[in-house]
Tab-separated table of C-alpha atoms in Angstrom:
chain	number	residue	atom	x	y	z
A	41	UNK	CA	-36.632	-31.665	11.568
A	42	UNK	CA	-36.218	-27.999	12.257
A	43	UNK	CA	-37.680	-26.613	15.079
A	44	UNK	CA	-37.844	-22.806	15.882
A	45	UNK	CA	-39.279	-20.511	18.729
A	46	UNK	CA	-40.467	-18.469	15.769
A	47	UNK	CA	-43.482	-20.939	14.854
A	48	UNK	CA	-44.704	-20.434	18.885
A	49	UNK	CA	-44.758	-16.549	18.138
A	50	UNK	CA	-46.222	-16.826	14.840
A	51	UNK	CA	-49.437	-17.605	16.920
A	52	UNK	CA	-49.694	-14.201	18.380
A	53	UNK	CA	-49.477	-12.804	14.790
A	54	UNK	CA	-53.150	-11.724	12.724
A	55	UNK	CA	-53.773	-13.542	9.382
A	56	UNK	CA	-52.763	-10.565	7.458
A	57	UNK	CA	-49.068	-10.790	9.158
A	58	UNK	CA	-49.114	-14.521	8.445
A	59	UNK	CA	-49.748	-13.943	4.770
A	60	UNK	CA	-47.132	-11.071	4.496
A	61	UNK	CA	-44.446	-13.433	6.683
A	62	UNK	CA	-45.319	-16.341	3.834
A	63	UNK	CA	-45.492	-14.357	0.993
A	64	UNK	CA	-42.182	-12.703	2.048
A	65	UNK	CA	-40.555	-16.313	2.265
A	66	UNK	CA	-41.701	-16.983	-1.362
A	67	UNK	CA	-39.728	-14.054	-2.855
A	68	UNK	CA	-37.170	-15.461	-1.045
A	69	UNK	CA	-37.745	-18.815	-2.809
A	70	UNK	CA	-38.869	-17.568	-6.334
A	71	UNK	CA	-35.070	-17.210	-7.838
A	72	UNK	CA	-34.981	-20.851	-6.983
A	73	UNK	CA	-37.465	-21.992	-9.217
A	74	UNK	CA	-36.735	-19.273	-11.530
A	75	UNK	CA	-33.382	-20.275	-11.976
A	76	UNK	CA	-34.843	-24.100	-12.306
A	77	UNK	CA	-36.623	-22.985	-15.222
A	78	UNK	CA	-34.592	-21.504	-16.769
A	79	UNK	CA	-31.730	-23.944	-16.648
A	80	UNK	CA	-34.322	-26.717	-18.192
A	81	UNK	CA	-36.813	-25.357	-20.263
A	82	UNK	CA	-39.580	-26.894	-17.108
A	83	UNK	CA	-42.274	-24.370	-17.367
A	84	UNK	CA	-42.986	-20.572	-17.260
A	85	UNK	CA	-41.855	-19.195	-14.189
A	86	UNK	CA	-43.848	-15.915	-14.826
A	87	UNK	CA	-47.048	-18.489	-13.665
A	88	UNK	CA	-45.312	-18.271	-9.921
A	89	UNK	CA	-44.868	-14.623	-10.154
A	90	UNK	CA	-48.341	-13.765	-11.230
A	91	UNK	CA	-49.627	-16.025	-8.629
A	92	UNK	CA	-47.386	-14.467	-5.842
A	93	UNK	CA	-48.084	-11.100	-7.059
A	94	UNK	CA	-51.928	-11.697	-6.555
A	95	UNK	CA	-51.129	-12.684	-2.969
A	96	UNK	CA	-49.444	-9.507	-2.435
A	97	UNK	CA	-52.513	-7.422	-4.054
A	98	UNK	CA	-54.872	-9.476	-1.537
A	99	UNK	CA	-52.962	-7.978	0.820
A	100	UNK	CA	-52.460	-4.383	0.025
A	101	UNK	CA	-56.412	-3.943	-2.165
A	102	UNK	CA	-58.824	-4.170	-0.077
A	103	UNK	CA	-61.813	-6.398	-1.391
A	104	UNK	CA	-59.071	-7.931	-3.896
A	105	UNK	CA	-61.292	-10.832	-5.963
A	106	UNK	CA	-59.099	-13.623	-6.694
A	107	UNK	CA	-60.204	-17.175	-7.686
A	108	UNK	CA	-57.858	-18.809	-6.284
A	109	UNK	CA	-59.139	-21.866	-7.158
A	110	UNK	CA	-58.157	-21.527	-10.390
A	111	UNK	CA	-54.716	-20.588	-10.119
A	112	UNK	CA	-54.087	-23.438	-7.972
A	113	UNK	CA	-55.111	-26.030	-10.812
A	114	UNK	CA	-52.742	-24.342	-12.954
A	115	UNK	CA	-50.377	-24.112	-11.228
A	116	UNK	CA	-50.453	-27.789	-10.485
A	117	UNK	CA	-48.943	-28.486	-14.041
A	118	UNK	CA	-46.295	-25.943	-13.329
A	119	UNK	CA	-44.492	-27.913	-10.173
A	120	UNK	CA	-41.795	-30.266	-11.460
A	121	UNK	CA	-41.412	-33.893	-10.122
A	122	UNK	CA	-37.631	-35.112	-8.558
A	123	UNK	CA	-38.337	-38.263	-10.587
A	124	UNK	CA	-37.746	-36.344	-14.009
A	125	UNK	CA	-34.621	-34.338	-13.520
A	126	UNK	CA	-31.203	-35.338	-12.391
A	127	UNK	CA	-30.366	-31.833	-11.181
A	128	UNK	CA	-30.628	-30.418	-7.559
A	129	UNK	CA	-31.873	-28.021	-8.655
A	130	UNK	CA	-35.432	-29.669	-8.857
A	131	UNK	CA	-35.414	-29.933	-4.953
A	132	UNK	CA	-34.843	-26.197	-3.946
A	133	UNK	CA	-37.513	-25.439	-7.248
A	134	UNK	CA	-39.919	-28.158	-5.743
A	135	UNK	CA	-39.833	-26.501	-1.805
A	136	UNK	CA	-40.640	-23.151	-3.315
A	137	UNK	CA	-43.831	-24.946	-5.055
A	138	UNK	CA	-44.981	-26.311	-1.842
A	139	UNK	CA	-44.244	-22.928	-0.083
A	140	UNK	CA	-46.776	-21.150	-2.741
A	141	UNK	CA	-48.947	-23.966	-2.220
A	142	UNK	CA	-49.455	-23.137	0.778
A	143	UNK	CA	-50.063	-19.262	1.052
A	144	UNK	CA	-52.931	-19.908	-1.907
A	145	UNK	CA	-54.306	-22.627	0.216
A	146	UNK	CA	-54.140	-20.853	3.352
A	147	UNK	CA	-56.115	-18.179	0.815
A	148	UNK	CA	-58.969	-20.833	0.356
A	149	UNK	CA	-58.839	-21.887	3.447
A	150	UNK	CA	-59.129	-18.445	5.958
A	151	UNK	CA	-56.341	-20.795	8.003
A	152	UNK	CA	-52.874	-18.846	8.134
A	153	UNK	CA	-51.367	-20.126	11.343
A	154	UNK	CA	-50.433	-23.835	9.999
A	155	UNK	CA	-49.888	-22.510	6.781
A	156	UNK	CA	-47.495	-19.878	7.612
A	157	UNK	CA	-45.302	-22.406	9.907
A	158	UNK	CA	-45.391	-24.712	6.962
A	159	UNK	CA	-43.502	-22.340	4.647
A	160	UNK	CA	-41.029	-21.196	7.464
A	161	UNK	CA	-39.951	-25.203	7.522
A	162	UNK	CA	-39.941	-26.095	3.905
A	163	UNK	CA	-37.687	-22.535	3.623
A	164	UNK	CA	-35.146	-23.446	6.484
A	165	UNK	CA	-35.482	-27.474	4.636
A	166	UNK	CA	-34.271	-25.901	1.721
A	167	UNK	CA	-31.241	-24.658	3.135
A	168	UNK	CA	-30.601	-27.706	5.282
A	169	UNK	CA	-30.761	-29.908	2.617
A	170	UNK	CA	-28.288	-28.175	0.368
A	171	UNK	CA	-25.750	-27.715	3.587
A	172	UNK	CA	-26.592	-31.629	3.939
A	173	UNK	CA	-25.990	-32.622	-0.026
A	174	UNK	CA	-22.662	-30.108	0.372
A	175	UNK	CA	-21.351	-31.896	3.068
A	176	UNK	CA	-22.297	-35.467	1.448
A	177	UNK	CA	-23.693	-37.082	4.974
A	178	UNK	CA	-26.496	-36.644	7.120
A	179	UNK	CA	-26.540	-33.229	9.564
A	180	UNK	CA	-27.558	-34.091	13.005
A	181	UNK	CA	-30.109	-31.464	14.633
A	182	UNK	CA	-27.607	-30.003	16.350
A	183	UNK	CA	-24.886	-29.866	13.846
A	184	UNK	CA	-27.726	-27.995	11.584
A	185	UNK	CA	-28.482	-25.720	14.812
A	186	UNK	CA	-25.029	-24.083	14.350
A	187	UNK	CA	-24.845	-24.163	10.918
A	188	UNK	CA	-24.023	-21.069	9.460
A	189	UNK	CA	-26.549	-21.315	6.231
A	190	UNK	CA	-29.429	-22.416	8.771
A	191	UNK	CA	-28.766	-19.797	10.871
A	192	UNK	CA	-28.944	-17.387	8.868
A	193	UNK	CA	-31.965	-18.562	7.256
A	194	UNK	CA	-33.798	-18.193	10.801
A	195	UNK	CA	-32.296	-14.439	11.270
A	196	UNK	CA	-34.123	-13.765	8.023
A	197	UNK	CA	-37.585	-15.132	9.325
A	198	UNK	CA	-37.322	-13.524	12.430
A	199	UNK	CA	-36.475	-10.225	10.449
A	200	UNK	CA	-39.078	-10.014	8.473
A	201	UNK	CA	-41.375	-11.262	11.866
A	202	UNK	CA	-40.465	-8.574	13.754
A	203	UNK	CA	-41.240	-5.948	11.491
A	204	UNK	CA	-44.457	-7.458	11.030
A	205	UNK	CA	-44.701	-7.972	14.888
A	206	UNK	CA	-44.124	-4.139	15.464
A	207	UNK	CA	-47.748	-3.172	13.413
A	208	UNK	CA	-50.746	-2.999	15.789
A	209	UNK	CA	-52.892	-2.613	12.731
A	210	UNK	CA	-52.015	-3.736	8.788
A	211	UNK	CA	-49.182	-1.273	7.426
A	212	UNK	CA	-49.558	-1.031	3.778
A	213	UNK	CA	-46.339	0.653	3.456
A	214	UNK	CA	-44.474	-1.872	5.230
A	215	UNK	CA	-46.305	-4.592	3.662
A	216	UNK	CA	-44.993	-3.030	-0.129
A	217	UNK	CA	-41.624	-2.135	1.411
A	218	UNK	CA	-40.888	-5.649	2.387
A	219	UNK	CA	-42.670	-6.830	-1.177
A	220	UNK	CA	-39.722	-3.931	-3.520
A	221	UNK	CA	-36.954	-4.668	-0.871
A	222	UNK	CA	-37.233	-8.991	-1.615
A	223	UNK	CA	-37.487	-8.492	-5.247
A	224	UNK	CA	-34.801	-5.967	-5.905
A	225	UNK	CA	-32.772	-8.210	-3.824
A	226	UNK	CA	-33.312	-10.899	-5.852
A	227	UNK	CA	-31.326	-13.524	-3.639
A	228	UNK	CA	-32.702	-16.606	-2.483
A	229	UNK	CA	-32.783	-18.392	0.651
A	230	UNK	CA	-29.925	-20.607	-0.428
A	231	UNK	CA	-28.063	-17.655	-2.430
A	232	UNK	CA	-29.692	-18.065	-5.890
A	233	UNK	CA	-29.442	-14.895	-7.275
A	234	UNK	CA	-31.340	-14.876	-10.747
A	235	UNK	CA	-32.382	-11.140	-12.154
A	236	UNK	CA	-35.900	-9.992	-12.298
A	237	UNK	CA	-36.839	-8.864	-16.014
A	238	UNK	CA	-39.601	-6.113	-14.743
């Protein structure tokens, strides 16, 4: 649907980079299915935060063991299905699943590329769907091209790309910077703004 110049330059990027870019995105998503859970009782959403935080310590420990095998299959039971909730809520809560999804499989996998273009497109679907549900119609490709939200979904990715873009080798300061600055900010990509308990 949503096609960005930032997926061709994600290629030049080193897997490290691509896990930092999607594990950034998640943050960005977590309040999302934070708020989800909290509004229906669905799950713990401390499960995504443990498993997101063990992405990050993959990337700042060096020899970090994580089976994450493991936290895949739980965290299976923890993604909620459209078909049981009448809120739209579920939607934005369901595209941050499939985002972590995809970092821990990218994990099993030693394949970031794919991975890492597949959460920048469920993250700008998010916000194009709620612009679309807001706006009760269908939002042409160029229509969601100038759209404000979408837009300034895309300035966040390529943010958080070129900081990662300017390292010639992996930053650990940056890579915890970008980690304290998401959480504090607590916002999501579609302006959920939920509270972290620390």
């Amino acid at each position: 649907m949503l096609r960005n110049p930032i997926h061709l330059r994600l290629a030049k990027l080193e897997s490290w980079q691509h896990v930092t870019f999607m594990a950034c995105l998640c943050e960005r998503m977590y309040p999302n299915y934070q708020m989800f859970c909290h509004d229906t009782g669905f799950a713990n959403a401390q499960l995504y935060r443990r498993i997101l935080d063990l992405i990050w310590e993959t990337l700042l420990v060096k020899d970090a063991k994580v089976n994450f095998d493991s936290q895949l299959e739980k965290f299976e039971e923890a993604i909620p299905s459209g078909e049981d909730f009448e809120i739209y809520g579920v939607y934005p809560a369901i595209d941050a699943c499939v985002a972590l999804s995809e970092v821990v499989h990218s994990r099993l996998s030693g394949e970031t590329l794919e991975h890492a273009i597949a959460v920048s497109e469920t993250s700008v679907t998010t916000v194009a769907m709620l612009e679309m549900t807001q706006s009760g119609r269908e939002l042409t490709d160029e229509e969601l091209k100038d759209n404000v939200a979408v837009i300034d979904e895309w300035d966040a990715q390529w943010e958080i790309f070129r900081l990662l873009a300017d390292c010639e080798e992996r930053d650990l300061e940056l890579i915890k910077g970008l980690r304290q600055d998401l959480r504090e900010d607590a916002i999501s990509n579609i302006g959920v703004f939920f509270e972290q308990k620390s």
